Tab-separated table of C-alpha atoms and ligand atoms in Angstrom:
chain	number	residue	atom	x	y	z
B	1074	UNK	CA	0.000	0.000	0.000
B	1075	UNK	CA	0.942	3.236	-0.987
B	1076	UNK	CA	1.903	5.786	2.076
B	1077	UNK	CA	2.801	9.494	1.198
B	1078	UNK	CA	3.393	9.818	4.884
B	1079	UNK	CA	5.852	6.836	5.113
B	1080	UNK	CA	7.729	8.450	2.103
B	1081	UNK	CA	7.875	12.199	3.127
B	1082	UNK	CA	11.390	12.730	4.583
B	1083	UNK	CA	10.610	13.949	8.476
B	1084	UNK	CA	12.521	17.809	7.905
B	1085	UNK	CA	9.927	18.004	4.965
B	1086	UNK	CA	6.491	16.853	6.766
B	1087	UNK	CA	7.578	19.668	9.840
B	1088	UNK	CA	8.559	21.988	7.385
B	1089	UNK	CA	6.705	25.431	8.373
B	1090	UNK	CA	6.670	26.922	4.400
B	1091	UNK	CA	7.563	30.672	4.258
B	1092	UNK	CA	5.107	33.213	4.414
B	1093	UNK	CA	5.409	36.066	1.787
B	1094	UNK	CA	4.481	39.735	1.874
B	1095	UNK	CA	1.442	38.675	-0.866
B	1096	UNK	CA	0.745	35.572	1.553
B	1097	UNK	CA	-0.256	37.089	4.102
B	1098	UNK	CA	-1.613	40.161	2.257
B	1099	UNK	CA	-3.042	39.082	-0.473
B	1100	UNK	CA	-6.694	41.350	-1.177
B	1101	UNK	CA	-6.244	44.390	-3.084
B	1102	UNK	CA	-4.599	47.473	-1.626
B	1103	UNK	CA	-3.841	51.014	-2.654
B	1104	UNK	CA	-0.691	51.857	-1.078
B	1105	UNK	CA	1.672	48.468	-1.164
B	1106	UNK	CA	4.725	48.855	1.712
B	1107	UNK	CA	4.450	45.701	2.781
B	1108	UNK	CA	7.676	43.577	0.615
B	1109	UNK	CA	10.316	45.972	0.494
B	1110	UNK	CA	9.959	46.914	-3.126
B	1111	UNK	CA	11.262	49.487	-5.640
B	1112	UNK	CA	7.889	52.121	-5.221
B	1113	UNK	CA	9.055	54.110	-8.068
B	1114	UNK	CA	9.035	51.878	-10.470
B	1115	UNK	CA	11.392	49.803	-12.805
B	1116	UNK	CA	13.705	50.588	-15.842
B	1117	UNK	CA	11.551	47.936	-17.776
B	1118	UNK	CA	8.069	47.380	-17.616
B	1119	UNK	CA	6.245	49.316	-14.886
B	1120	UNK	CA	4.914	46.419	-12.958
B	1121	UNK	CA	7.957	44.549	-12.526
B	1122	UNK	CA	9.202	46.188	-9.608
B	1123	UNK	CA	6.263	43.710	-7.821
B	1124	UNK	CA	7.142	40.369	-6.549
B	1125	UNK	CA	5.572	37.699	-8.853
B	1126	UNK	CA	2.543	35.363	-7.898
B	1127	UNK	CA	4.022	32.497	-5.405
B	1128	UNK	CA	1.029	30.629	-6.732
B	1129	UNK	CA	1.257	30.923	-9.859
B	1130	UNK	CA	-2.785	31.340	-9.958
B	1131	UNK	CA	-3.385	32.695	-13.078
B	1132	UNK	CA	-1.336	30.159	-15.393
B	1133	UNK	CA	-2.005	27.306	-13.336
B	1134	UNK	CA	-5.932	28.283	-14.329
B	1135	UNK	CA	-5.184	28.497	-18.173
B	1136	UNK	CA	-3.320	24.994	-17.670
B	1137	UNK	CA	-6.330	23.083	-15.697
B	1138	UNK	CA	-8.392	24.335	-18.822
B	1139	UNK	CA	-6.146	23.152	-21.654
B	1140	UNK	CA	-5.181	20.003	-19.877
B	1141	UNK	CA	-8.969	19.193	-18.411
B	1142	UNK	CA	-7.341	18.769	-14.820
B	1143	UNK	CA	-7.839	21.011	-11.474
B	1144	UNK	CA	-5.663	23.075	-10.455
B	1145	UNK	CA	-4.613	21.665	-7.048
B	1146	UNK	CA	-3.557	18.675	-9.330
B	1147	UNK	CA	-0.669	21.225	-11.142
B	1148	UNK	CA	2.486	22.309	-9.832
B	1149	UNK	CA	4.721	24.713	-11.961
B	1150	UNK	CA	8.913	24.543	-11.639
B	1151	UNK	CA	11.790	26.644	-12.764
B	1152	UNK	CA	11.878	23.575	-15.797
B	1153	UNK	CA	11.652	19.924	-15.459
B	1154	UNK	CA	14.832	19.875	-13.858
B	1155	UNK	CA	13.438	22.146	-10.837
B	1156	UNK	CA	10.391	19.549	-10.513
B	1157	UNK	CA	13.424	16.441	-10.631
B	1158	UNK	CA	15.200	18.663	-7.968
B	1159	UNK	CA	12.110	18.934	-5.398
B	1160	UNK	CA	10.910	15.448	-6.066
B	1161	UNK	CA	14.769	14.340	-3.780
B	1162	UNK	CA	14.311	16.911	-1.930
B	1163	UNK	CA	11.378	16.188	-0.434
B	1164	UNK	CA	10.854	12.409	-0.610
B	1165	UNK	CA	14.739	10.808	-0.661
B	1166	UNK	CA	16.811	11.081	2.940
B	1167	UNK	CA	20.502	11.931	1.788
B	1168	UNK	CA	22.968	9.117	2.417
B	1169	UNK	CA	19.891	6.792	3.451
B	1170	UNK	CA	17.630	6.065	0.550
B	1171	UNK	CA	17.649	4.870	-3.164
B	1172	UNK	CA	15.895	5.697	-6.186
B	1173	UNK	CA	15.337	3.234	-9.632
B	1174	UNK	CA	16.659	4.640	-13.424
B	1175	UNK	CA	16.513	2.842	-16.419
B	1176	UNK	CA	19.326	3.494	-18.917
B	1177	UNK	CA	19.766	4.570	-21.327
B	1178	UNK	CA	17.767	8.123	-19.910
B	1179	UNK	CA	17.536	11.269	-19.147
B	1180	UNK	CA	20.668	12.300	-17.307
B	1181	UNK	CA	19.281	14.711	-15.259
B	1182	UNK	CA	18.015	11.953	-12.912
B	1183	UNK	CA	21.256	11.002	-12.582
B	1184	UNK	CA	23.100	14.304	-11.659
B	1185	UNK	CA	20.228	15.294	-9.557
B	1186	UNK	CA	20.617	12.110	-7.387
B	1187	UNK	CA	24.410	12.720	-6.993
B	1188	UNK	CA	23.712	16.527	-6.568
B	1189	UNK	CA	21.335	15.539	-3.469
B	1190	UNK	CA	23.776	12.376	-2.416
B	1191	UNK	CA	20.991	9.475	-3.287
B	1192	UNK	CA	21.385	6.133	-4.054
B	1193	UNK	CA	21.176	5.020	-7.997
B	1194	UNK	CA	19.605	1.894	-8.813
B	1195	UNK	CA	20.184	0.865	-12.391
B	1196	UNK	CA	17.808	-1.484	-14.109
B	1197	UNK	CA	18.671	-0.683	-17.943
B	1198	UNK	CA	16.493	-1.099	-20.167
B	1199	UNK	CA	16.074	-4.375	-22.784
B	1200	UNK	CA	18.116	-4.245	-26.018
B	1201	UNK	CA	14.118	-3.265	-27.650
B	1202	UNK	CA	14.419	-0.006	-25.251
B	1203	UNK	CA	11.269	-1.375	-22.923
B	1204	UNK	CA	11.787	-2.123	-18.772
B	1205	UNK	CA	12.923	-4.530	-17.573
B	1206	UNK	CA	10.263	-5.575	-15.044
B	1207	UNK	CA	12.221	-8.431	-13.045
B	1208	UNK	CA	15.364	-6.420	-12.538
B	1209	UNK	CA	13.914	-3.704	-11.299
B	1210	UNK	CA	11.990	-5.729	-8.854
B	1211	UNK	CA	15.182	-7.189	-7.370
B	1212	UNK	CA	16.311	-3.796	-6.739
B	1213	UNK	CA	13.678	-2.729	-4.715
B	1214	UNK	CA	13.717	-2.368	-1.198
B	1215	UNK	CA	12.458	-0.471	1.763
B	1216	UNK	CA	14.418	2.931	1.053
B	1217	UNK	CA	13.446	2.807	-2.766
B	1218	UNK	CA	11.392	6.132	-3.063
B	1219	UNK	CA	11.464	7.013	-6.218
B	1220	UNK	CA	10.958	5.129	-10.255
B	1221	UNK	CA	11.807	6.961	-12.720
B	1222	UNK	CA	10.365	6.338	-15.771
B	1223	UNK	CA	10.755	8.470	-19.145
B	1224	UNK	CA	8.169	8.015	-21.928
B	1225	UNK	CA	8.560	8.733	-24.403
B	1226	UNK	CA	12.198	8.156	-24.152
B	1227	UNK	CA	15.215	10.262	-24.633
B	1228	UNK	CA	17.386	9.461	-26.437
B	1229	UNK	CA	16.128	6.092	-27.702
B	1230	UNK	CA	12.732	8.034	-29.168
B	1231	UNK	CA	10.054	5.383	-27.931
B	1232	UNK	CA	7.706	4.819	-25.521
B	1233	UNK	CA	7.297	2.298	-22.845
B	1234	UNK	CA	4.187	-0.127	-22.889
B	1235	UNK	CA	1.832	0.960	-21.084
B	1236	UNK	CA	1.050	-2.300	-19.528
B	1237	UNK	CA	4.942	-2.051	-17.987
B	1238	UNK	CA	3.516	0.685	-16.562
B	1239	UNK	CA	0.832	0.279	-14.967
B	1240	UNK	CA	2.636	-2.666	-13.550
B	1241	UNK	CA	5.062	-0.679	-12.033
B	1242	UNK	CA	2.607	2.090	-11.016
B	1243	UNK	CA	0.350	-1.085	-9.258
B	1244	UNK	CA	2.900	-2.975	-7.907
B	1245	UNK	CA	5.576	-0.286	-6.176
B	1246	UNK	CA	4.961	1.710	-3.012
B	1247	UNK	CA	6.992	4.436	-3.691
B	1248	UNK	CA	6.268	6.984	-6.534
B	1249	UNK	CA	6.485	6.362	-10.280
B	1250	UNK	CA	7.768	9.524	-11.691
B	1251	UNK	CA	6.864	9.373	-15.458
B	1252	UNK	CA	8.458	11.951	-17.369
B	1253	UNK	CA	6.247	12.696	-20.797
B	1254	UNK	CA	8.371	15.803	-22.013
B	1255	UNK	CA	7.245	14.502	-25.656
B	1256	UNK	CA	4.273	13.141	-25.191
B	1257	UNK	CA	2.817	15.904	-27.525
B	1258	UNK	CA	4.454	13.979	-30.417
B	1259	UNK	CA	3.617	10.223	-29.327
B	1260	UNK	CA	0.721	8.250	-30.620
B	1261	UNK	CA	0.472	7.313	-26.904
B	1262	UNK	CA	-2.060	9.072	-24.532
B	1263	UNK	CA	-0.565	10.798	-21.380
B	1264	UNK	CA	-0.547	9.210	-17.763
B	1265	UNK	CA	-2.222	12.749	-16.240
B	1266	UNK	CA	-5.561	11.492	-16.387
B	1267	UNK	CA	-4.834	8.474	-14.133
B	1268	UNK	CA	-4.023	10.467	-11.429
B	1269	UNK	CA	-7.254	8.936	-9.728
B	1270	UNK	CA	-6.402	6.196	-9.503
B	1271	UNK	CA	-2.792	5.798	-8.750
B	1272	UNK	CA	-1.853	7.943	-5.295
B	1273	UNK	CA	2.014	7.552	-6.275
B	1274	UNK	CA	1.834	8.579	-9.430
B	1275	UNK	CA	3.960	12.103	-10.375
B	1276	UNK	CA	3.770	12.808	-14.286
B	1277	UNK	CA	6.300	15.540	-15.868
B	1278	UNK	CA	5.895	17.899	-18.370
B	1279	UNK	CA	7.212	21.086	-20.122
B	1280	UNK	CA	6.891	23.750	-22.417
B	1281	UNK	CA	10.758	23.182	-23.540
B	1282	UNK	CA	9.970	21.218	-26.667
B	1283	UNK	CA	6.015	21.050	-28.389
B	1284	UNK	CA	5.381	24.458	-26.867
B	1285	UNK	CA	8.800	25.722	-28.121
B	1286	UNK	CA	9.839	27.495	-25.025
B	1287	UNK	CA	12.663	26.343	-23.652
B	1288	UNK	CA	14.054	30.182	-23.176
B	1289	UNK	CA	11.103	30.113	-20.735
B	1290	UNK	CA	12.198	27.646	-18.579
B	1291	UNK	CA	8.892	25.919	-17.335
B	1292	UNK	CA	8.342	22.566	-15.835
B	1293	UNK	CA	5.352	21.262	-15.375
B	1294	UNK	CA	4.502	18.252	-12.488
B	1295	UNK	CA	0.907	16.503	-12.011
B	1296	UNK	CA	0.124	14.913	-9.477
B	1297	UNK	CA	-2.148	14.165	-6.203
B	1298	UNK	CA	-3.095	17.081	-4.520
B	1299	UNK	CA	-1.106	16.029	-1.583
B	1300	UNK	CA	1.976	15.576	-3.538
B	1301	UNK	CA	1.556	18.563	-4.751
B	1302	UNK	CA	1.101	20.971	-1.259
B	1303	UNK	CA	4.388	18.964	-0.189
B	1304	UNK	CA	6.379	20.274	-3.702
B	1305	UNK	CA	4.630	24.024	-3.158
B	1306	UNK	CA	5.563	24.277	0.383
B	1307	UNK	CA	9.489	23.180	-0.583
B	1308	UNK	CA	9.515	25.600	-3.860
B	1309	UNK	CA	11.635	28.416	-3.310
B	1310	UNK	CA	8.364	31.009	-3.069
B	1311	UNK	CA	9.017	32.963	-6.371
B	1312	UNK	CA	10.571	29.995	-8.563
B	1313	UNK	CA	8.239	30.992	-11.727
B	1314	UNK	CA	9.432	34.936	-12.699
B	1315	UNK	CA	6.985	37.467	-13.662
B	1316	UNK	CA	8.133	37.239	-17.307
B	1317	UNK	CA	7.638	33.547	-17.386
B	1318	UNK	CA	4.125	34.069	-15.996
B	1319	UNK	CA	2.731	36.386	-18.408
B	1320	UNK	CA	4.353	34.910	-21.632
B	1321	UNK	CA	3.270	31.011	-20.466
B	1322	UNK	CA	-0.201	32.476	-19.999
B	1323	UNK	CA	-0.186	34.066	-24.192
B	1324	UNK	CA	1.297	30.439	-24.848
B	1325	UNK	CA	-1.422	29.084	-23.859
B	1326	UNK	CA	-3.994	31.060	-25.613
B	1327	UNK	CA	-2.292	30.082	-28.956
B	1328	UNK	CA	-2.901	25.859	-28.480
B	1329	UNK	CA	-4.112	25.827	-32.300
B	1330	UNK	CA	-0.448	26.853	-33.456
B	1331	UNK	CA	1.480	24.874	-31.121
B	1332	UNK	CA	-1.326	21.767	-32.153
B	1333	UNK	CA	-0.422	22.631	-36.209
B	1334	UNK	CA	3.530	22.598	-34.792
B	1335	UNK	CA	3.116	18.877	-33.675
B	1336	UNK	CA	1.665	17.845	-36.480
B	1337	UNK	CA	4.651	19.278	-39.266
B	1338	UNK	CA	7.176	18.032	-36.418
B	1339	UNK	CA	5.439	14.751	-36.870
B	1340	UNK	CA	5.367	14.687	-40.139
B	1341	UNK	CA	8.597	15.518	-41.033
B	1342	UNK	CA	10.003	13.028	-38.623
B	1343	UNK	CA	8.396	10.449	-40.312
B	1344	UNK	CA	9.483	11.904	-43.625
B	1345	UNK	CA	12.833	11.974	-42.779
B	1346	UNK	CA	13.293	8.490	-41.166
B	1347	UNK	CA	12.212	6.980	-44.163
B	1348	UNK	CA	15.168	9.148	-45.958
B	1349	UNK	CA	17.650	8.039	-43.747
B	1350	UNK	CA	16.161	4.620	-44.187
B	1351	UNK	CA	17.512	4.488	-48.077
B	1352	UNK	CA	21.354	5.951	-46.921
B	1353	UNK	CA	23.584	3.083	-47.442
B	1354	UNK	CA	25.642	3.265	-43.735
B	1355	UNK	CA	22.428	3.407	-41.819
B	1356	UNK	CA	21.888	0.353	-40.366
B	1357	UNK	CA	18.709	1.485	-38.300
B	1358	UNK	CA	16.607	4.084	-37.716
B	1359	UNK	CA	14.366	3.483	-34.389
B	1360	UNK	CA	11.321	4.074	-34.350
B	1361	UNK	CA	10.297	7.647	-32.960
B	1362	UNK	CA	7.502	8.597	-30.929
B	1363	UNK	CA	9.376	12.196	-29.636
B	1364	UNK	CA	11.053	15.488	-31.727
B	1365	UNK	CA	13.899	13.587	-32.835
B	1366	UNK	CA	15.491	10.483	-34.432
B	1367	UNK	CA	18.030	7.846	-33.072
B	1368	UNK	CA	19.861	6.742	-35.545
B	1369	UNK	CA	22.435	3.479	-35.555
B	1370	UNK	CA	24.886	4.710	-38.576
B	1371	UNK	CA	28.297	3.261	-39.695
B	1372	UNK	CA	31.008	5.165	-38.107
B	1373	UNK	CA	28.952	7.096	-35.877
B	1374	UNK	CA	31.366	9.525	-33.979
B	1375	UNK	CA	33.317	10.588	-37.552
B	1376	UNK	CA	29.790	11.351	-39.131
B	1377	UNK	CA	29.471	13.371	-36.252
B	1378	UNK	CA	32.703	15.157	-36.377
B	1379	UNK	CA	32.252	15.601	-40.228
B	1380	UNK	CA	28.341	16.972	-39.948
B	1381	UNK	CA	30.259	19.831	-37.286
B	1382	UNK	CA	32.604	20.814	-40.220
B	1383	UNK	CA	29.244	21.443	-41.806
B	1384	UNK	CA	28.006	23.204	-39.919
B	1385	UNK	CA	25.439	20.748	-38.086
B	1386	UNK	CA	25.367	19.875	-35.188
B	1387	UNK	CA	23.780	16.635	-33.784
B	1388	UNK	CA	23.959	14.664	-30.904
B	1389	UNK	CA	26.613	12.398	-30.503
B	1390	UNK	CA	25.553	9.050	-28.519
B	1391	UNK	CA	27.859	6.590	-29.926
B	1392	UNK	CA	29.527	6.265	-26.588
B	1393	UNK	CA	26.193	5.171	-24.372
B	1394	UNK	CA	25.536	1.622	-23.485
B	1395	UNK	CA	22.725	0.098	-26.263
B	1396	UNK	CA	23.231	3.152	-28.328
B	1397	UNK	CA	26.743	2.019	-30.072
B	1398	UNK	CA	26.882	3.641	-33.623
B	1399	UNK	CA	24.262	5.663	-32.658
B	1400	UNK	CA	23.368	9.752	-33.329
B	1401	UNK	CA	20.279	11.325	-31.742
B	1402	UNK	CA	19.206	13.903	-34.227
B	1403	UNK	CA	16.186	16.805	-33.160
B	1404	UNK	CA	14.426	16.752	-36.541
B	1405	UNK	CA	14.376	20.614	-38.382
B	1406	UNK	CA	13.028	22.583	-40.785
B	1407	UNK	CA	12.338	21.339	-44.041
B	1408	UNK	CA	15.612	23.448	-45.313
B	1409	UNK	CA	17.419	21.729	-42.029
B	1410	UNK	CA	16.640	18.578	-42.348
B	1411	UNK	CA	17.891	18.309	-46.453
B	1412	UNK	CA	20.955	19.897	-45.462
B	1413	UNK	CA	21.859	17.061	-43.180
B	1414	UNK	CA	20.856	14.236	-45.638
B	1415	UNK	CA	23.002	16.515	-47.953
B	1416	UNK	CA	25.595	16.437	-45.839
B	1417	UNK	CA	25.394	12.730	-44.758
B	1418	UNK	CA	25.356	11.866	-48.943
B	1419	UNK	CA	29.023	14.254	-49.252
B	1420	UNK	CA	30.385	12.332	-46.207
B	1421	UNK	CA	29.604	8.613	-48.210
B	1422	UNK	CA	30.699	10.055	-51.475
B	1423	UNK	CA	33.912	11.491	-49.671
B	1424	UNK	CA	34.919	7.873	-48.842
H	1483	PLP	C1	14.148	18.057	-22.615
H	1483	PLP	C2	13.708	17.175	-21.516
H	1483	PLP	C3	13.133	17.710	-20.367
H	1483	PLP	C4	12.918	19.194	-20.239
H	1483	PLP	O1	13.518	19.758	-19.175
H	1483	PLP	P1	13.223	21.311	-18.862
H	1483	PLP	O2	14.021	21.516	-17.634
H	1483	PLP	O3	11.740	21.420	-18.644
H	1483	PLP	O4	13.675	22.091	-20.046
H	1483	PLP	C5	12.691	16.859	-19.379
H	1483	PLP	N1	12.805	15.529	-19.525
H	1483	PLP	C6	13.334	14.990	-20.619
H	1483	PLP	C7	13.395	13.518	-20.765
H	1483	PLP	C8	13.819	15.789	-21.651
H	1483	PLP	O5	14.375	15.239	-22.731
């Protein structure tokens, strides 16, 4: 059985969150001398010499809309990587507990373990990319807090069976943190509307990649709201800036652009997988349910050295275990996207 209290690191559950100037004064006012602001103003826009909303209360509103969730179910962070941070911080005891990856991942669960000195389990994944259910059961034990589980996956490109999941989710009394930072260009639906009925279930997302604001830096988490009061009390109070606020709030007014977005990304993805299909030195191209390809390629790392004298840069992951040979590559513009297979067609030719 699944016990939030049981997981909570003690510092966390007696935590006493701070209490801001627009906590406890938070009507409307005239005459505001209350947080040790600017009262003239600002050099840039005329409001910013105000503290931001703590809650976020305005975004979070235009999110519960667009995602068909409540509110107290949302929890905004300074990225993903904020929302990794918070999820040690509050539920894994330094030194003391453990948490579950499978590799090849995301390495921010990695450096954000080490960062916060907590145990990582490694259950990698099988050579088709899905979990490996009965090696991550032998490395469970009573300090294992956390699962993390990324789908779809970077940088392999698919996504996990569902049915893994919901094993996991059914079967493990700590929380299953499923990252879906591409779910916007899977064929899979998202976890977030399971939250009812799985109480250890934290689902990721962002607006670095479909909503194409990564400058932003904005990090969604869903989950309980429980879970969530725990990760709003540990926040630092103003994590989400003013800026961020206001331009995540047009974002989401435009959902019919970033929707038409998906749908070229998509396209062209598929569109250019069957291109690198037909080049002779590509011995695979896996199948993609994110923004970008992983491709297994003859002489992986020199492609990649040669694409930089090109101009192009890709990701090289020759050197990761089960991705030997292999480039991740975040698919372009049309006019991007031929200059690579240009480029790849002068590197054969070159030979
Ligand atoms: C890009 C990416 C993120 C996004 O992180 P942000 O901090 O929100 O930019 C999260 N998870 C995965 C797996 C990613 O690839």
């Amino acid at each position: 059985m699944f016990d939030l209290q049981r997981i909570t690191r003690d510092n966390i559950k007696k935590l006493v969150a701070y209490s801001s100037a627009r906590d406890e004064f938070s009507g409307n006012a005239e005459v505001y001398l209350d947080a040790n602001e600017n009262s003239l103003g600002s050099p840039l826009i005329k409001w910013y010499n105000r503290y931001p909303d703590p809650h976020q209360n305005a975004v979070k509103n235009a999110l519960s809309m667009v995602k068909g969730i409540k509110q107290e179910h949302i929890f905004l962070g300074n990225g993903s990587d904020e929302c990794i941070d918070l999820l040690y911080r509050c539920f894994c005891n330094p030194g003391k507990d453990n948490v579950i990856i499978c590799p090849p991942t995301y390495g921010m669960y990695q450096v954000s373990a080490n960062i916060n000195d907590i145990e990582l389990r490694i259950a990698p994944l099988l050579d088709d990319y899905q979990l490996n259910l009965a090696h991550i059961e032998t490395l469970i034990d009573d300090h294992t807090k956390l699962i993390w589980l990324c789908s779809p996956n970077n940088p392999t490109g698919n996504s996990l069976k569902r049915s893994d999941i919901e094993m996991v989710l059914n079967n493990f009394n700590g929380l299953v943190v499923i990252d879906e930072a591409y779910i916007n260009f899977a064929k899979q639906k998202t976890f977030i509307q399971e939250l009812g009925d799985y109480p250890n279930l934290v689902v990721l997302q962002t607006f670095s990649k479909a909503w194409g604001l990564a400058a932003l830096r904005l990090g969604m988490a869903f989950a309980s709201k429980e879970i969530i009061s725990i990760l709003n009390k540990t926040k630092p109070p103003y994590n989400i800036n003013q800026a961020t606020q206001e331009l995540a709030l047009k974002a989401l007014e435009e959902v019919g652009q970033v929707n038409d977005m998906i749908k070229e990304i998509v396209d062209m993805r598929d569109a250019l997988a069957k291109v690198l299909w037909e080049v002779p030195t590509v011995k695979k191209v896996y199948p993609s349910d994110a923004n970008f390809l992983l491709v297994k390629i003859e002489d992986a790392h020199n492609l990649y050295e040669f694409l930089l004298t090109k101009g192009i840069v890709v990701r090289d992951r020759s050197n990761v275990k089960l991705c030997d040979d292999c480039l991740r590559i975040t698919i372009g513009t049309e006019k991007e996207n031929t200059a690579l297979i240009d480029a790849i067609e002068d590197w054969i030719n070159k030979e």
